[in-house]
Amino acid sequence: MTYSIAQAAERSGLSIDTLRYYERIGLVDPPARDSGGRRSYSDDDLSWLVFLTRLRTTGMPIRMMREYAQLRHHGAATAGRRKQMLFEHRASVRERIAELQSCLDVLEYKIAHYEQIEHTFVEGITA
Amino acid sequence: MTYSIAQAAERSGLSIDTLRYYERIGLVDPPARDSGGRRSYSDDDLSWLVFLTRLRTTGMPIRMMREYAQLRHHGAATAGRRKQMLFEHRASVRERIAELQSCLDVLEYKIAHYEQIEHTFVEGITA
DNA sequence: GGTTGACCTGGAGTGCACTCCAGCTCCTAC
DNA sequence: GTAGGAGCTGGAGTGCACTCCAGGTCAACC
């Protein structure tokens, strides 16, 4: 299967402009072109794009994604280095989750506090 | 207790420049000044700053924090609205955690894949 | 053969959240 | 009384990740 840029955008969740931008900065390889000079994305291209969106969602900066992309380019010899990157990134995602969780606790506390106020207020009215 | 801007920065984890920036954009009230015209933060100021850093950590945009700050300014009458904001924000933080968790699963999968490759490679060597 | 719609390029513009700077004042310590 | 360090102001600059635009090409349909 091949996909037009609009289809690739829809399936990856990136915008058309972002696809071209990613190509420009070397985050994705230039895809094939059809007879009219238009981009024609392959299934492989698509799965790389989808993987990139995962990395992006987890907050990996573009410069790091680019480094990963370049390593990938150099084949199996760089597999260890790439695994290392994912390893480290996984640790940072876990930390980020823990951080969010702890802020969530603060939010819970604050919300409970507001509920306390409401409760007191209602009691004051009905008392 | 009162704190100089440097102490407030250290205790809140924000930079001195960020403290002044937050004041400029109306995210924090202008603190008291000492005899020399320097900012002098109170414990209340500090706890608000710390709470702001929690909201920031959870990805609340500044414009929303500012809205919250302004509501706070209008006293108890806006407590319901503020609670509502925290409520909605809590939901978005939970969603964010779930999203990160699902991306983490993809990372796990990828890392396992690399381990698979290594394993195969080692077997190939020793066989 | 003319219009429409998707896509093309290079480059400029945007929004966010800071961060830095020049030139100044003020207090403290020597 | 002066040198040093912290802090002050208004405003400019930065980094990131897009997003938009003008002006053009190309294929398809009427």
Coordinates of C-alpha atoms (C1' of nucleotides) in Angstrom, one line a residue:
Chain A
M1 CA 0.0 0.0 0.0
T2 CA 1.0 3.6 -0.6
Y3 CA -0.5 6.7 0.8
S4 CA -0.8 10.3 -0.3
I5 CA 0.4 12.9 2.1
A6 CA -3.2 13.6 3.2
Q7 CA -3.7 9.9 3.9
A8 CA -0.4 9.7 5.8
A9 CA -1.4 12.7 7.8
E10 CA -4.7 11.2 8.7
R11 CA -3.3 7.8 9.7
S12 CA -0.3 9.2 11.7
G13 CA -2.3 12.0 13.3
L14 CA 0.3 14.5 12.2
S15 CA -0.6 17.4 10.0
I16 CA 0.4 17.6 6.3
D17 CA 2.7 20.6 7.2
T18 CA 4.2 18.6 10.0
L19 CA 5.0 15.7 7.7
R20 CA 6.8 18.0 5.3
Y21 CA 8.5 19.7 8.2
Y22 CA 9.7 16.4 9.6
E23 CA 11.1 15.5 6.3
R24 CA 12.9 18.8 6.0
I25 CA 14.6 18.4 9.3
G26 CA 15.7 14.8 8.6
L27 CA 13.3 13.1 11.0
V28 CA 11.8 11.0 8.2
D29 CA 13.4 9.9 5.0
P30 CA 12.1 11.5 1.9
P31 CA 9.3 9.2 0.7
A32 CA 8.9 7.9 -2.9
R33 CA 7.3 10.2 -5.4
D34 CA 4.5 9.3 -7.8
S35 CA 4.7 10.2 -11.5
G36 CA 3.4 13.7 -10.7
G37 CA 6.1 14.4 -8.2
R38 CA 3.9 13.9 -5.2
R39 CA 4.9 12.1 -2.0
S40 CA 3.9 8.5 -1.8
Y41 CA 4.3 7.0 1.6
S42 CA 4.8 3.2 2.1
D43 CA 3.6 1.1 5.0
D44 CA 7.1 1.2 6.5
D45 CA 7.1 5.0 6.2
L46 CA 3.7 5.0 8.0
S47 CA 4.8 2.8 10.9
W48 CA 7.9 4.9 11.4
L49 CA 5.6 8.0 11.5
V50 CA 3.4 6.3 14.1
F51 CA 6.3 5.4 16.2
L52 CA 7.6 9.0 16.0
T53 CA 4.2 10.2 17.3
R54 CA 4.6 7.9 20.3
L55 CA 8.0 9.3 21.1
R56 CA 6.7 12.8 20.6
T57 CA 3.8 12.1 22.9
T58 CA 6.2 11.0 25.6
G59 CA 8.0 14.3 25.3
M60 CA 11.1 13.2 23.5
P61 CA 12.6 16.3 21.9
I62 CA 13.0 16.4 18.2
R63 CA 16.7 16.6 18.3
M64 CA 16.8 13.2 20.1
M65 CA 14.3 11.7 17.7
R66 CA 16.5 12.8 14.9
E67 CA 19.5 11.2 16.5
Y68 CA 17.6 8.0 16.8
A69 CA 16.5 8.3 13.1
Q70 CA 20.1 8.8 12.1
L71 CA 21.3 5.7 14.0
R72 CA 18.5 3.7 12.4
H73 CA 20.0 4.7 9.1
H74 CA 23.3 3.1 10.0
G75 CA 21.7 -0.3 10.3
A76 CA 22.1 -3.1 12.8
A77 CA 25.5 -1.9 14.0
T78 CA 23.7 0.9 15.9
A79 CA 21.0 -1.3 17.5
G80 CA 22.7 -1.3 20.9
R81 CA 23.0 2.5 20.9
R82 CA 19.3 2.8 19.9
K83 CA 18.2 0.3 22.6
Q84 CA 20.2 2.4 25.1
M85 CA 18.3 5.5 24.0
L86 CA 14.9 3.9 24.4
F87 CA 16.0 2.5 27.7
E88 CA 16.9 5.9 29.0
H89 CA 13.9 7.4 27.5
R90 CA 11.7 4.8 29.2
A91 CA 13.2 5.8 32.5
S92 CA 12.4 9.4 31.9
V93 CA 8.8 8.6 31.0
R94 CA 8.4 6.6 34.1
E95 CA 9.8 9.5 36.1
R96 CA 7.4 11.8 34.3
I97 CA 4.5 9.6 35.2
A98 CA 5.5 9.5 38.8
E99 CA 5.8 13.3 38.8
L100 CA 2.3 13.7 37.3
Q101 CA 1.0 11.2 39.8
S102 CA 2.4 13.2 42.7
C103 CA 0.9 16.4 41.4
L104 CA -2.3 14.6 41.0
D105 CA -2.3 13.9 44.7
V106 CA -1.9 17.6 45.3
L107 CA -4.9 18.3 43.0
E108 CA -7.0 15.7 44.9
Y109 CA -6.1 17.4 48.1
K110 CA -7.1 20.8 46.8
I111 CA -10.3 19.5 45.4
A112 CA -11.1 17.8 48.7
H113 CA -10.4 21.2 50.4
Y114 CA -13.0 22.9 48.1
E115 CA -15.5 20.2 48.9
Q116 CA -14.9 20.8 52.6
I117 CA -15.6 24.4 52.1
E118 CA -18.8 23.7 50.2
H119 CA -19.9 21.3 52.9
T120 CA -19.3 23.7 55.7
F121 CA -21.1 26.4 53.7
V122 CA -24.2 24.2 53.2
E123 CA -24.2 23.2 56.8
G124 CA -24.0 26.9 57.8
I125 CA -27.1 27.6 55.6
T126 CA -29.2 24.7 56.9
A127 CA -28.1 25.0 60.5
Chain B
M1 CA 8.9 34.7 57.5
T2 CA 9.8 36.8 54.4
Y3 CA 12.0 35.8 51.6
S4 CA 14.2 37.7 49.1
I5 CA 13.6 36.9 45.4
A6 CA 16.6 34.6 45.4
Q7 CA 15.2 32.7 48.4
A8 CA 11.8 32.5 46.8
A9 CA 13.3 31.2 43.6
E10 CA 15.2 28.5 45.5
R11 CA 12.2 27.4 47.5
S12 CA 9.8 27.4 44.6
G13 CA 12.2 25.9 42.1
L14 CA 11.5 28.8 39.7
S15 CA 14.2 31.1 38.4
I16 CA 14.4 34.7 39.6
D17 CA 13.6 35.9 36.1
T18 CA 10.5 33.6 36.0
L19 CA 9.3 35.0 39.3
R20 CA 9.5 38.5 37.9
Y21 CA 7.9 37.3 34.7
Y22 CA 5.0 35.7 36.5
E23 CA 4.4 38.9 38.4
R24 CA 4.4 40.9 35.2
I25 CA 1.8 38.7 33.5
G26 CA -0.4 38.7 36.6
L27 CA 0.1 35.2 37.7
V28 CA 1.3 36.2 41.1
D29 CA 0.4 39.4 43.0
P30 CA 3.2 41.9 43.4
P31 CA 4.8 41.0 46.7
A32 CA 5.6 43.5 49.5
R33 CA 8.8 45.5 49.1
D34 CA 11.5 46.1 51.7
S35 CA 12.8 49.6 52.6
G36 CA 15.2 49.4 49.6
G37 CA 12.4 48.6 47.1
R38 CA 13.2 44.9 46.9
R39 CA 10.6 42.2 46.7
S40 CA 9.9 40.5 50.0
Y41 CA 7.8 37.3 49.6
S42 CA 5.6 36.1 52.4
D43 CA 4.9 32.4 53.3
D44 CA 1.5 32.8 51.6
D45 CA 3.3 34.1 48.4
L46 CA 5.5 31.1 48.6
S47 CA 2.8 28.5 48.9
W48 CA 1.0 30.0 46.0
L49 CA 4.2 29.8 44.0
V50 CA 4.7 26.2 44.9
F51 CA 1.1 25.4 43.9
L52 CA 1.7 27.1 40.6
T53 CA 4.7 24.9 40.0
R54 CA 2.4 21.9 40.5
L55 CA 0.0 23.2 38.0
R56 CA 2.8 24.0 35.6
T57 CA 4.3 20.5 36.0
T58 CA 0.9 19.0 35.1
G59 CA 1.0 21.0 31.9
M60 CA -1.6 23.7 32.7
P61 CA -1.1 26.5 30.3
I62 CA -0.2 29.9 31.8
R63 CA -3.4 31.5 30.6
M64 CA -5.4 29.0 32.6
M65 CA -3.3 29.5 35.7
R66 CA -3.9 33.2 35.3
E67 CA -7.6 32.7 35.1
Y68 CA -7.5 30.6 38.2
A69 CA -5.4 33.4 39.9
Q70 CA -7.9 36.0 39.0
L71 CA -10.8 34.0 40.3
R72 CA -8.9 33.5 43.5
H73 CA -8.7 37.3 43.7
H74 CA -12.4 37.5 43.8
G75 CA -12.7 35.6 47.0
A76 CA -15.0 32.8 48.2
A77 CA -17.7 33.6 45.6
T78 CA -15.6 32.0 42.9
A79 CA -14.7 28.9 44.9
G80 CA -17.1 26.8 42.8
R81 CA -15.6 27.9 39.6
R82 CA -12.1 27.2 40.8
K83 CA -13.1 23.8 42.0
Q84 CA -14.5 23.1 38.6
M85 CA -11.3 24.1 36.9
L86 CA -9.3 21.8 39.2
F87 CA -11.8 19.1 38.5
E88 CA -11.4 19.4 34.8
H89 CA -7.7 19.7 35.0
R90 CA -7.5 16.6 37.1
A91 CA -9.3 14.7 34.4
S92 CA -6.9 15.9 31.8
V93 CA -3.9 14.9 34.0
R94 CA -5.4 11.5 34.4
E95 CA -5.8 11.2 30.6
R96 CA -2.2 12.4 30.1
I97 CA -1.0 9.7 32.5
A98 CA -3.0 7.0 30.7
E99 CA -1.6 8.3 27.4
L100 CA 2.0 8.1 28.7
Q101 CA 1.3 4.7 30.1
S102 CA 0.2 3.4 26.7
C103 CA 3.2 4.9 25.0
L104 CA 5.3 3.3 27.7
D105 CA 3.9 0.0 26.6
V106 CA 5.1 0.6 23.1
L107 CA 8.5 1.4 24.4
E108 CA 8.6 -1.8 26.4
Y109 CA 7.7 -3.7 23.3
K110 CA 10.4 -2.0 21.2
I111 CA 13.0 -2.6 23.9
A112 CA 12.0 -6.3 24.1
H113 CA 12.4 -6.4 20.3
Y114 CA 16.0 -5.1 20.6
E115 CA 16.7 -7.6 23.3
Q116 CA 15.4 -10.3 21.0
I117 CA 17.8 -9.2 18.3
E118 CA 20.7 -9.2 20.7
H119 CA 19.8 -12.6 22.0
T120 CA 19.6 -14.0 18.5
F121 CA 22.9 -12.4 17.7
V122 CA 24.7 -13.9 20.7
E123 CA 23.2 -17.4 19.9
G124 CA 24.5 -17.0 16.4
I125 CA 28.0 -16.3 17.7
T126 CA 28.1 -19.1 20.2
A127 CA 26.4 -21.7 18.0
Chain C
dG1 C1' -9.5 23.8 -22.9
dG2 C1' -10.7 25.6 -18.6
dT3 C1' -11.7 25.0 -13.8
dT4 C1' -11.0 22.6 -9.6
dG5 C1' -8.6 20.4 -6.0
dA6 C1' -4.5 18.2 -4.1
dC7 C1' 0.0 18.8 -3.8
dC8 C1' 4.6 21.2 -4.5
dT9 C1' 8.6 24.7 -2.8
dG10 C1' 11.1 28.1 -0.1
dG11 C1' 10.6 31.0 3.3
dA12 C1' 8.2 33.8 6.8
dG13 C1' 5.3 33.9 10.9
dT14 C1' 3.3 32.1 15.3
dG15 C1' 2.6 30.9 20.3
dC16 C1' 4.4 29.6 24.3
dA17 C1' 7.3 30.1 28.2
dC18 C1' 10.7 31.8 29.5
dT19 C1' 15.7 34.1 29.5
dC20 C1' 18.9 37.6 28.9
dC21 C1' 20.6 42.3 28.8
dA22 C1' 22.0 47.2 29.7
dG23 C1' 22.1 50.5 32.8
dC24 C1' 20.6 51.7 37.1
dT25 C1' 20.0 51.7 42.6
dC26 C1' 20.8 50.3 47.2
dC27 C1' 23.0 48.1 51.2
dT28 C1' 27.1 45.9 53.3
dA29 C1' 31.7 45.3 54.4
dC30 C1' 36.3 46.9 54.3
Chain D
dG1 C1' 34.1 56.5 50.7
dT2 C1' 34.3 52.9 47.7
dA3 C1' 34.1 48.2 45.8
dG4 C1' 31.1 44.3 45.4
dG5 C1' 26.9 42.0 45.2
dA6 C1' 21.9 41.6 45.1
dG7 C1' 18.2 43.5 43.1
dC8 C1' 15.6 46.8 40.1
dT9 C1' 13.2 48.1 35.3
dG10 C1' 11.8 47.9 30.4
dG11 C1' 12.6 45.7 26.6
dA12 C1' 14.8 42.5 23.4
dG13 C1' 16.1 37.7 22.4
dT14 C1' 15.7 32.6 22.5
dG15 C1' 14.3 27.7 21.6
dC16 C1' 11.0 24.7 20.4
dA17 C1' 7.7 22.8 17.4
dC18 C1' 5.1 23.8 14.4
dT19 C1' 1.9 26.5 10.9
dC20 C1' 0.9 29.5 7.3
dC21 C1' 1.6 31.7 2.8
dA22 C1' 2.4 33.0 -2.1
dG23 C1' 3.0 31.4 -6.2
dG24 C1' 3.4 27.5 -8.9
dT25 C1' 2.5 22.4 -11.0
dC26 C1' -0.2 18.5 -12.2
dA27 C1' -4.1 15.3 -13.1
dA28 C1' -9.0 14.8 -13.6
dC29 C1' -13.4 16.0 -14.8
dC30 C1' -16.9 18.8 -17.3

